[in-house]
Tab-separated table of C-alpha atoms in Angstrom:
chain	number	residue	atom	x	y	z
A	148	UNK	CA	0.000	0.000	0.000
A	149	UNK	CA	2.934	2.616	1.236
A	150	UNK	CA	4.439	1.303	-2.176
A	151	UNK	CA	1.692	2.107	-4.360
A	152	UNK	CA	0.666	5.467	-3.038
A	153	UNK	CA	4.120	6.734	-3.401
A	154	UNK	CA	4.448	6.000	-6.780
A	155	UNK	CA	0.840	7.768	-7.194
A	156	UNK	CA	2.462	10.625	-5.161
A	157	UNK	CA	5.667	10.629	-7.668
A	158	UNK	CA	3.830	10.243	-10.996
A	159	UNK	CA	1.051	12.790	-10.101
A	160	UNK	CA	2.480	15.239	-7.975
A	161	UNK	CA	4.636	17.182	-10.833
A	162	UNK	CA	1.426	18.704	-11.722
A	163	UNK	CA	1.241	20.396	-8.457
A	164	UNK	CA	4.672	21.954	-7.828
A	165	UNK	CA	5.693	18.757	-5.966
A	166	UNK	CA	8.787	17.320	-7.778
A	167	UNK	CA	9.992	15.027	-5.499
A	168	UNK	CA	9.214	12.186	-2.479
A	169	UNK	CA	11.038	9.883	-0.561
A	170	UNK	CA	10.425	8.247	3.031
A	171	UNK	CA	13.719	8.185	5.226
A	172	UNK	CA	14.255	6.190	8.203
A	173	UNK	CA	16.080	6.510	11.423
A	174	UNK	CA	17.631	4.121	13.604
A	175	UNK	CA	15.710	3.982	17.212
A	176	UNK	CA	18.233	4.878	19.377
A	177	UNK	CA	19.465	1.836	22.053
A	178	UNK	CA	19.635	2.147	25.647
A	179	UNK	CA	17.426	5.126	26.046
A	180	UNK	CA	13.944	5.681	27.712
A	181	UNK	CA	11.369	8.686	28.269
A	182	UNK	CA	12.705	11.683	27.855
A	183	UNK	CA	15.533	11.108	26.733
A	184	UNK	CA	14.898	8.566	23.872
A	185	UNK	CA	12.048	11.344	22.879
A	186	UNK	CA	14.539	14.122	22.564
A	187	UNK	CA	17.454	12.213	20.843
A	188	UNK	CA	14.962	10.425	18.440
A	189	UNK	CA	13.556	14.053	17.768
A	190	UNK	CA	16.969	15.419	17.415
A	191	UNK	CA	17.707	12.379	14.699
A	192	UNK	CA	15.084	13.589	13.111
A	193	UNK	CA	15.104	17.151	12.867
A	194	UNK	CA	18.731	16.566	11.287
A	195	UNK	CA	17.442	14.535	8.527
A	196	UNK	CA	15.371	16.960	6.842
A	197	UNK	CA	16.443	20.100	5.085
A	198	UNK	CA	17.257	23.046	7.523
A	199	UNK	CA	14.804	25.068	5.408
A	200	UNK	CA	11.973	22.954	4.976
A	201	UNK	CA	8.638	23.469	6.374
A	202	UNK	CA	7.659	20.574	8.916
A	203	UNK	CA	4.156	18.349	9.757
A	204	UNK	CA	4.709	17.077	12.600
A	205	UNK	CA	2.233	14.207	13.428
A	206	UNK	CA	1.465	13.756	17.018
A	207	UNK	CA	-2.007	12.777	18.627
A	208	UNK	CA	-2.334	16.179	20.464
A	209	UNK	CA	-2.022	17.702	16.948
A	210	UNK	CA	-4.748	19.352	14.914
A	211	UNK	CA	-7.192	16.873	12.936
A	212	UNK	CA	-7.718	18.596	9.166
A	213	UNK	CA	-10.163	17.350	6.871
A	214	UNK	CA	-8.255	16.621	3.696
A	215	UNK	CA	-9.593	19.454	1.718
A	216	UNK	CA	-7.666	21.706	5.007
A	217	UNK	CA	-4.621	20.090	4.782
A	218	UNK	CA	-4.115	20.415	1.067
A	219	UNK	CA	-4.894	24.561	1.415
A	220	UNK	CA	-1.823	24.175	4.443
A	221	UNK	CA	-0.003	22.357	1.980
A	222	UNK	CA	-1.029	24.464	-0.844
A	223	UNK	CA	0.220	27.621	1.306
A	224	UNK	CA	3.678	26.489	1.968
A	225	UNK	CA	4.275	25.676	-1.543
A	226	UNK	CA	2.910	29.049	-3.099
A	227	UNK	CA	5.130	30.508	-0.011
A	228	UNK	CA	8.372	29.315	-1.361
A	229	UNK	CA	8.885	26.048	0.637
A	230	UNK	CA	11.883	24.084	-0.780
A	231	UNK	CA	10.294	20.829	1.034
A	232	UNK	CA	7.808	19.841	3.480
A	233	UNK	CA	8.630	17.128	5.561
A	234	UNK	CA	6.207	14.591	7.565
A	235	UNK	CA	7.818	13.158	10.904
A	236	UNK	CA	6.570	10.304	12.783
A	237	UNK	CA	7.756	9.696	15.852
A	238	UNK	CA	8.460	6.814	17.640
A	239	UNK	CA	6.725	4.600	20.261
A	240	UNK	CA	7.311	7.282	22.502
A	241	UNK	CA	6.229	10.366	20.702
A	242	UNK	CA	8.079	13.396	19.929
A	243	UNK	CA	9.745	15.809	22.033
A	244	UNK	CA	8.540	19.009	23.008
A	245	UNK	CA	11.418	20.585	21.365
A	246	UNK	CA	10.526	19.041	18.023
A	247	UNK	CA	6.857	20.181	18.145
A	248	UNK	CA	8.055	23.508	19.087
A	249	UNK	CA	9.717	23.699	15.572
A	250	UNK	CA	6.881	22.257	13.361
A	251	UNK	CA	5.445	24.490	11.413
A	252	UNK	CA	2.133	22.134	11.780
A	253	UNK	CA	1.646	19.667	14.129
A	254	UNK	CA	-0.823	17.184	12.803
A	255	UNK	CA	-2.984	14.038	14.052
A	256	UNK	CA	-5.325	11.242	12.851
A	257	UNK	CA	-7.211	11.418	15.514
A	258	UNK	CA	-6.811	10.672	19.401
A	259	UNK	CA	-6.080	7.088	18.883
A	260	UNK	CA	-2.265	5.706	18.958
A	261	UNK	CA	-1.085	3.925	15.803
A	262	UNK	CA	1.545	1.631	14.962
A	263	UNK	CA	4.245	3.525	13.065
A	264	UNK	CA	3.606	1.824	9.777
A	265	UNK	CA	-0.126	2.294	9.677
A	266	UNK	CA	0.351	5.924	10.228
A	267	UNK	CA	2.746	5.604	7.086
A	268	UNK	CA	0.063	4.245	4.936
A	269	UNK	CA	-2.522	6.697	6.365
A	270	UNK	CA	0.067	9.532	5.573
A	271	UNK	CA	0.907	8.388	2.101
A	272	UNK	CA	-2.341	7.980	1.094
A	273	UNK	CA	-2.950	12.050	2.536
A	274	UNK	CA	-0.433	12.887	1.088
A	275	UNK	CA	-1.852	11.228	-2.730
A	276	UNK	CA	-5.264	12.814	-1.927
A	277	UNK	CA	-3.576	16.162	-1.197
A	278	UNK	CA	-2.636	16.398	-4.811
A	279	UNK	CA	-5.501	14.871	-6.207
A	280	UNK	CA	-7.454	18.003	-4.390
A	281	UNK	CA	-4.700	20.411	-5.591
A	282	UNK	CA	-5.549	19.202	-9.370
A	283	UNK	CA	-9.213	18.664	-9.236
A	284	UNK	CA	-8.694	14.870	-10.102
A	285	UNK	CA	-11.695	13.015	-8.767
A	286	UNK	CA	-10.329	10.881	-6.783
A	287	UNK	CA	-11.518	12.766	-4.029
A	288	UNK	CA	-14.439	13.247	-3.424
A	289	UNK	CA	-16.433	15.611	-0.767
């Protein structure tokens, strides 16, 4: 599924200003707990992105957006000059407060927990209905 809507999101998105995608991983760091494993897993991850691009942060105390909302915030940052926009998931612990400090949207699918991978289908597939709103393709429909 992750597969298939990223290709969807590469094929399609050139239409819409967005020329490129690509999921990165980090290693979990070992030997860590709380705090600490929150702050060093957020500090892996802030340093994997481009300094300047804009970041969606997803975390269950973020904002819930109806599709159609998210692809004007995503709209927005692209019209505004964004060189990249970047969607981190944190770990089993969740991000640090430091991280969600930074995002310039902080983002959830509701107040349920996830497993990391589901959240990666669920954001690819967004992500793939984000453009199809930005180009009027029907797959989405309201």
């Amino acid at each position: 599924m992750i597969e298939s809507y990223s290709e969807r999101i590469r094929s399609s998105g050139r239409a819409v200003g967005i020329t490129k995608f690509e999921i990165r991983e980090i290693d979990s760091p070992k030997g860590l707990e709380g705090d600490a494993r929150r702050l060093r897993e957020s500090t892996l991850l802030a340093d994997s992105v481009n300094p300047a691009a804009k970041l969606i942060v997803l975390d269950e105390k973020g904002e819930n957006f109806a599709s159609e909302d998210l692809a004007k915030r995503i709209e927005k940052m692209r019209d505004h000059g964004a060189p990249e926009i970047a969607f981190l998931i944190g770990g089993a612990d969740g991000h640090h407060p430091s991280l969600r400090e930074k995002a310039d949207l902080t983002l959830a699918f509701g107040k349920a927990t996830f497993p990391h991978m589901l959240v990666r289908a669920m954001l690819t597939e967004q992500i793939y209905r984000v453009i199809t709103i930005l180009s009027g393709h029907p797959y989405h429909r309201a």
